[in-house]
Amino acid sequence: MNRTYSLRNSRAPSAAQLQNPPPPPSSTKSKFFGKASISSSFRKNTAGSFGPELSRKLSQLIKTEKNLMRSMELVVSERKHAATQLSEWGYGNDEDVSDVTDKLGVLLFELGELQDQFIDKYDQYRITIKSIRDIESSVQPSRDRKEKLAGQIAALKYKDPTSAKLPVLEQELVRAEAESLVAEAQLSNITREKLKASFNYQFDSIRELSEKFALIAGYGKALLELLDDSPVTPGETRPSYDGYEASRQIIADAENSLEAWTLDVAAIIPTLSFHQTSHDVYGEGELEEEEEEEEAGEWVHDPKDHEEEEEEEEEEEEE
């Protein structure tokens, strides 16, 4: 058996890690309560029940995301366990099945590792969202004070319009409104800034995970091609397996592809049906590639434009 190669060997940081250093381990990875435990149910039931009213809805989202990450941790653990079981099952089979299942186990285990890294990056999104909740909590007292003063003034005008306290309360209300105005502006600015930053964290990590998953799926299918699935008749001997070197090279190629991947070389680029500034969606590297394709005469426009050109050509031919 050839079991010396594994993606789990210690290796240098990948290109993606050099481009964007990995974040610290997720704050959800607590071993005290365990994964998917009663603490998750408690957080779900109590989310948004406490704290300032302004920040309660966002608190619910943050706690739900924490439960989601705990669930992903459980998926990671089960995926790695399944990869190990696949390798152990294949060990007792014919040489080709044994070798291919062992290498498939390596790839499946790498899926778990990638998901584990995704959780750490996903937590950066959740932590950034929490900063919006914190500013919401800080704005609530100024809102409450303004409403309280307005209520006191209204009640005093009804009971005693000539009260000496009325001018004092009105001056306090003017100051409270000024303070609230500053706080509300700060909330508006920070909400937009942190919302964009947090979901950029999430979408970049999703993009990396999905494209690396697609790479592993491709190399997994390449491993399957090493299996001779042609039927044999009873008593016939299947040709000896000679794919050990090929399977090792597939795993090596998979590792090299994963290590070289960065957001700059991402393969999936969204196509918009409306005009928008290029830098709003695409990175500079992607734009340069797109411009090079255009200069080379490669088709990079919306398919609808192509259909319109074909219709125009057909009309000219009819004329």
Short mmCIF file of N, CA, C and O in Angstrom, two decimals, residues 86 89 96-105 107-108 216-230 238 241 243 246-248 250-251:
data_model
loop_
_atom_site.label_atom_id
_atom_site.label_comp_id
_atom_site.label_asym_id
_atom_site.label_seq_id
_atom_site.Cartn_x
_atom_site.Cartn_y
_atom_site.Cartn_z
N LEU A 86 -13.93 6.02 4.97
CA LEU A 86 -13.82 5.61 3.58
C LEU A 86 -12.46 4.95 3.32
O LEU A 86 -12.38 3.89 2.68
N TRP A 89 -12.36 1.53 4.98
CA TRP A 89 -13.14 0.52 4.27
C TRP A 89 -12.40 0.03 3.03
O TRP A 89 -12.35 -1.16 2.73
N ASP A 96 -6.62 -1.43 -6.67
CA ASP A 96 -7.08 -0.18 -7.27
C ASP A 96 -8.12 0.51 -6.38
O ASP A 96 -8.06 1.71 -6.15
N VAL A 97 -9.06 -0.26 -5.85
CA VAL A 97 -10.08 0.31 -4.96
C VAL A 97 -9.43 0.86 -3.68
O VAL A 97 -9.76 1.94 -3.21
N SER A 98 -8.48 0.10 -3.16
CA SER A 98 -7.81 0.51 -1.93
C SER A 98 -7.05 1.82 -2.13
O SER A 98 -7.13 2.74 -1.31
N ASP A 99 -6.32 1.93 -3.23
CA ASP A 99 -5.53 3.14 -3.47
C ASP A 99 -6.42 4.34 -3.75
O ASP A 99 -6.21 5.43 -3.20
N VAL A 100 -7.44 4.16 -4.58
CA VAL A 100 -8.31 5.28 -4.95
C VAL A 100 -9.11 5.78 -3.75
O VAL A 100 -9.24 6.98 -3.53
N THR A 101 -9.67 4.86 -2.96
CA THR A 101 -10.43 5.29 -1.79
C THR A 101 -9.55 5.98 -0.77
O THR A 101 -9.99 6.91 -0.08
N ASP A 102 -8.30 5.54 -0.66
CA ASP A 102 -7.38 6.20 0.26
C ASP A 102 -7.13 7.65 -0.17
O ASP A 102 -7.15 8.57 0.64
N LYS A 103 -6.92 7.85 -1.48
CA LYS A 103 -6.68 9.19 -1.99
C LYS A 103 -7.96 10.03 -1.96
O LYS A 103 -7.92 11.24 -1.71
N LEU A 104 -9.10 9.39 -2.21
CA LEU A 104 -10.37 10.11 -2.08
C LEU A 104 -10.57 10.58 -0.63
O LEU A 104 -11.08 11.68 -0.38
N GLY A 105 -10.18 9.72 0.32
CA GLY A 105 -10.27 10.10 1.71
C GLY A 105 -9.44 11.34 2.02
O GLY A 105 -9.84 12.21 2.80
N LEU A 107 -8.77 13.78 -0.11
CA LEU A 107 -9.49 14.93 -0.66
C LEU A 107 -10.69 15.30 0.20
O LEU A 107 -10.95 16.48 0.45
N LEU A 108 -11.43 14.29 0.65
CA LEU A 108 -12.60 14.58 1.48
C LEU A 108 -12.20 15.18 2.82
O LEU A 108 -12.89 16.05 3.35
N ILE A 216 -11.43 20.48 -5.78
CA ILE A 216 -11.30 19.14 -5.19
C ILE A 216 -12.23 18.16 -5.90
O ILE A 216 -11.87 17.00 -6.14
N ALA A 217 -13.43 18.62 -6.25
CA ALA A 217 -14.36 17.73 -6.97
C ALA A 217 -13.76 17.30 -8.29
O ALA A 217 -13.89 16.13 -8.70
N GLY A 218 -13.10 18.21 -8.99
CA GLY A 218 -12.48 17.87 -10.26
C GLY A 218 -11.37 16.85 -10.10
O GLY A 218 -11.28 15.88 -10.88
N TYR A 219 -10.52 17.02 -9.09
CA TYR A 219 -9.44 16.05 -8.87
C TYR A 219 -10.00 14.71 -8.37
O TYR A 219 -9.42 13.66 -8.65
N GLY A 220 -11.11 14.77 -7.63
CA GLY A 220 -11.74 13.53 -7.21
C GLY A 220 -12.24 12.72 -8.40
O GLY A 220 -12.07 11.49 -8.44
N LYS A 221 -12.83 13.39 -9.37
CA LYS A 221 -13.29 12.69 -10.57
C LYS A 221 -12.11 12.14 -11.37
O LYS A 221 -12.22 11.08 -12.00
N ALA A 222 -10.99 12.85 -11.33
CA ALA A 222 -9.79 12.33 -12.01
C ALA A 222 -9.30 11.04 -11.36
O ALA A 222 -8.85 10.12 -12.04
N LEU A 223 -9.41 10.97 -10.03
CA LEU A 223 -9.03 9.73 -9.33
C LEU A 223 -9.92 8.57 -9.75
O LEU A 223 -9.45 7.43 -9.90
N LEU A 224 -11.21 8.85 -9.93
CA LEU A 224 -12.14 7.78 -10.30
C LEU A 224 -11.81 7.18 -11.65
O LEU A 224 -12.13 6.01 -11.91
N GLU A 225 -11.16 7.96 -12.52
CA GLU A 225 -10.80 7.45 -13.83
C GLU A 225 -9.73 6.36 -13.74
O GLU A 225 -9.51 5.61 -14.70
N LEU A 226 -9.05 6.25 -12.60
CA LEU A 226 -8.03 5.22 -12.44
C LEU A 226 -8.64 3.85 -12.16
O LEU A 226 -7.96 2.83 -12.25
N LEU A 227 -9.93 3.84 -11.81
CA LEU A 227 -10.60 2.57 -11.54
C LEU A 227 -11.03 1.90 -12.84
O LEU A 227 -11.67 2.53 -13.69
N ASP A 228 -10.70 0.64 -12.97
CA ASP A 228 -11.13 -0.15 -14.13
C ASP A 228 -12.47 -0.77 -13.78
O ASP A 228 -12.55 -1.74 -13.03
N ASP A 229 -13.55 -0.19 -14.33
CA ASP A 229 -14.89 -0.69 -13.98
C ASP A 229 -15.46 -1.59 -15.07
O ASP A 229 -16.67 -1.85 -15.10
N SER A 230 -14.61 -2.07 -15.97
CA SER A 230 -15.10 -3.01 -16.99
C SER A 230 -15.44 -4.34 -16.32
O SER A 230 -14.70 -4.82 -15.46
N ARG A 238 -8.60 -9.68 -13.17
CA ARG A 238 -8.54 -8.29 -13.60
C ARG A 238 -7.09 -7.86 -13.76
O ARG A 238 -6.22 -8.28 -12.98
N TYR A 241 -3.10 -3.44 -11.14
CA TYR A 241 -3.27 -1.98 -11.00
C TYR A 241 -1.90 -1.31 -11.05
O TYR A 241 -0.97 -1.70 -10.35
N GLY A 243 -1.74 2.35 -11.06
CA GLY A 243 -2.07 3.77 -10.96
C GLY A 243 -1.54 4.47 -9.72
O GLY A 243 -1.96 5.59 -9.42
N ALA A 246 0.11 7.75 -10.59
CA ALA A 246 -0.88 8.70 -11.11
C ALA A 246 -1.73 9.28 -9.97
O ALA A 246 -2.01 10.48 -9.94
N SER A 247 -2.13 8.41 -9.03
CA SER A 247 -2.95 8.90 -7.92
C SER A 247 -2.16 9.87 -7.03
O SER A 247 -2.69 10.87 -6.55
N ARG A 248 -0.88 9.57 -6.83
CA ARG A 248 -0.03 10.48 -6.05
C ARG A 248 0.09 11.83 -6.75
O ARG A 248 0.04 12.88 -6.12
N ILE A 250 -2.06 13.19 -8.82
CA ILE A 250 -3.35 13.90 -8.75
C ILE A 250 -3.46 14.63 -7.41
O ILE A 250 -3.88 15.80 -7.36
N ILE A 251 -3.08 13.97 -6.33
CA ILE A 251 -3.12 14.62 -5.02
C ILE A 251 -2.13 15.78 -4.97
O ILE A 251 -2.43 16.85 -4.43
#
